[in-house]
Short mmCIF file of C-alpha atoms in Angstrom, two decimals:
data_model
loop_
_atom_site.label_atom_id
_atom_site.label_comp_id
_atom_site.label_asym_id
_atom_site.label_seq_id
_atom_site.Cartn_x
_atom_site.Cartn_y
_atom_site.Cartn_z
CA UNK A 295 34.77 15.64 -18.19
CA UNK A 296 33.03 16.65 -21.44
CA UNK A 297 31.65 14.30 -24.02
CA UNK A 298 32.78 14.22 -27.79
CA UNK A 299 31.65 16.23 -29.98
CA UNK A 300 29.76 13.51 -32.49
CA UNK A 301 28.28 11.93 -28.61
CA UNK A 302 26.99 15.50 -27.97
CA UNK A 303 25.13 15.41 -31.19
CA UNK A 304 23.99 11.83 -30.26
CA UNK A 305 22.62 13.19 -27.05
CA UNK A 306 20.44 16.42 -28.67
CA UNK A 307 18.53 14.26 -30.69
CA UNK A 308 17.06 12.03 -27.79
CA UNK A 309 13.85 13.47 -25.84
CA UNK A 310 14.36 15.16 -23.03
CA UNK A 311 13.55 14.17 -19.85
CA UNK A 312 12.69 16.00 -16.64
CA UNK A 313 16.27 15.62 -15.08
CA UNK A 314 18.36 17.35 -18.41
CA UNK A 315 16.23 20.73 -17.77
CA UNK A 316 15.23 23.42 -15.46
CA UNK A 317 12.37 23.21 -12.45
CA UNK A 318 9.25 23.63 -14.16
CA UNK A 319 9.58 21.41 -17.09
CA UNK A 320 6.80 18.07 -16.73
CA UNK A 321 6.46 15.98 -19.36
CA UNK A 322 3.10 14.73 -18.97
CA UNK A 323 1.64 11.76 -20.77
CA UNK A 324 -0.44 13.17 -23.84
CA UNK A 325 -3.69 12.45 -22.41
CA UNK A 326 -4.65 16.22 -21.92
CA UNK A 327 -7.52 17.84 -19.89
CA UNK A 328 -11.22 16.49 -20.41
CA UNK A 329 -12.58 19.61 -17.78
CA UNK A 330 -11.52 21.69 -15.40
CA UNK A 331 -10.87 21.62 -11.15
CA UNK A 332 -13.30 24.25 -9.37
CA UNK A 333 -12.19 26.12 -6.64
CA UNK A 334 -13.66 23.81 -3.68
CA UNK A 335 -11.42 20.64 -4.90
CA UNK A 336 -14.28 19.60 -7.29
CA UNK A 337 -13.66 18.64 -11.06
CA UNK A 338 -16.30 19.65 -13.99
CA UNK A 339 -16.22 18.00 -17.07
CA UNK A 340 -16.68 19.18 -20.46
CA UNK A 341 -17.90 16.84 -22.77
CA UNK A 342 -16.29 19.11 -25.56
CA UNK A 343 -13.29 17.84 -24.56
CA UNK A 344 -14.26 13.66 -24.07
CA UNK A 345 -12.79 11.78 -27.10
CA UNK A 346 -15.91 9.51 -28.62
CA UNK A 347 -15.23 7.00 -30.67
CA UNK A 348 -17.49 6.21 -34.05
CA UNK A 349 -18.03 2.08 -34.10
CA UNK A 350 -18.58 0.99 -37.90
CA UNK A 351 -22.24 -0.14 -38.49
CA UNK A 352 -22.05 -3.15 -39.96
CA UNK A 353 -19.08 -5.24 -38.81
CA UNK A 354 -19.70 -8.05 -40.64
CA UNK A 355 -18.24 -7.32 -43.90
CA UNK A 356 -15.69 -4.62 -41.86
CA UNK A 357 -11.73 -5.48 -43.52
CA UNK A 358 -10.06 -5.55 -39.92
CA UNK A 359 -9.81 -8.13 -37.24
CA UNK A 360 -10.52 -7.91 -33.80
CA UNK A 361 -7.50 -8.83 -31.39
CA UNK A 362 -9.80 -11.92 -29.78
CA UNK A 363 -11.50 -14.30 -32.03
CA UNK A 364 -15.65 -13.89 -31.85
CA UNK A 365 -15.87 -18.10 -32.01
CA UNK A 366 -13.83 -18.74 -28.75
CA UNK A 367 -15.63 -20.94 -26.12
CA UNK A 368 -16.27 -19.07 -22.77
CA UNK A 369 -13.51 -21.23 -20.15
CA UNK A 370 -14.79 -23.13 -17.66
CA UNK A 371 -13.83 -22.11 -14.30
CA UNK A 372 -12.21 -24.34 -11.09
CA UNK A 373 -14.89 -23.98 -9.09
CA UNK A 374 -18.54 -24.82 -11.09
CA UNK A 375 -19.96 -26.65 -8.04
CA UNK A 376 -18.94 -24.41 -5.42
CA UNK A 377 -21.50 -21.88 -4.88
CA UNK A 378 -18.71 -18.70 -3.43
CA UNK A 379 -16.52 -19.49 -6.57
CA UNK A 380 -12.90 -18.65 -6.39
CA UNK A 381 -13.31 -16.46 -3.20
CA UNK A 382 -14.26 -19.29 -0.56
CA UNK A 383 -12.58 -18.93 2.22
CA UNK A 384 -13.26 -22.90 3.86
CA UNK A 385 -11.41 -23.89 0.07
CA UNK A 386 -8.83 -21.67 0.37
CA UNK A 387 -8.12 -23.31 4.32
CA UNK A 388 -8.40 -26.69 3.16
CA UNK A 389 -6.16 -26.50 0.18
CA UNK A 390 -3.67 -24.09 2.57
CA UNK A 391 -3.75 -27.55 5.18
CA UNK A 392 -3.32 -30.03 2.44
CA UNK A 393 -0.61 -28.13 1.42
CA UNK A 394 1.00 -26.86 4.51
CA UNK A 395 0.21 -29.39 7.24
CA UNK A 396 -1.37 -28.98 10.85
CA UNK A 397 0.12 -26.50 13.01
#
């Protein structure tokens, strides 16, 4: 079964992908090479290659926003008077009992 002729034009103007061509084809992700891989498995990199990026000097009077506000209040967390924080393990067992029962 062949498509139409005005769906075959449809289809050309899509990108390819790696199942509409030969072996061999990989599309990769645009990120390109920042070195090069040595012979003994290694990696070198050439700092040529690393994108830098120029931050403004003075970003007080600077014309765009940042994506998070520079006046939000830090969140307080659950757990200010345990001393382990989030990753206790006798808090997680006593809220998995309260929850769960005795076995």
């Amino acid at each position: 079964m062949q498509p139409t002729a005005p769906l075959l034009r449809r289809l050309r103007r899509l990108a390819l992908t790696t199942k509409q061509v030969n072996g061999g084809y990989y599309k990769g992700t645009g990120s390109g090479a920042m070195g090069r891989h040595t012979k003994h498995g290694g990696y070198i990199v050439d700092y040529k290659k690393v994108r830098t990026y120029v931050v403004p000097k003075d970003l007080k009077d600077f014309k765009l926003t940042p994506f998070v506000t520079k006046t939000m209040e830090p969140l307080k967390g659950f757990f200010e008077g345990d001393p382990k924080g989030g990753l206790s393990g006798e808090r997680y067992l006593d809220r998995w009992k309260r929850e769960n029962g005795m076995d």
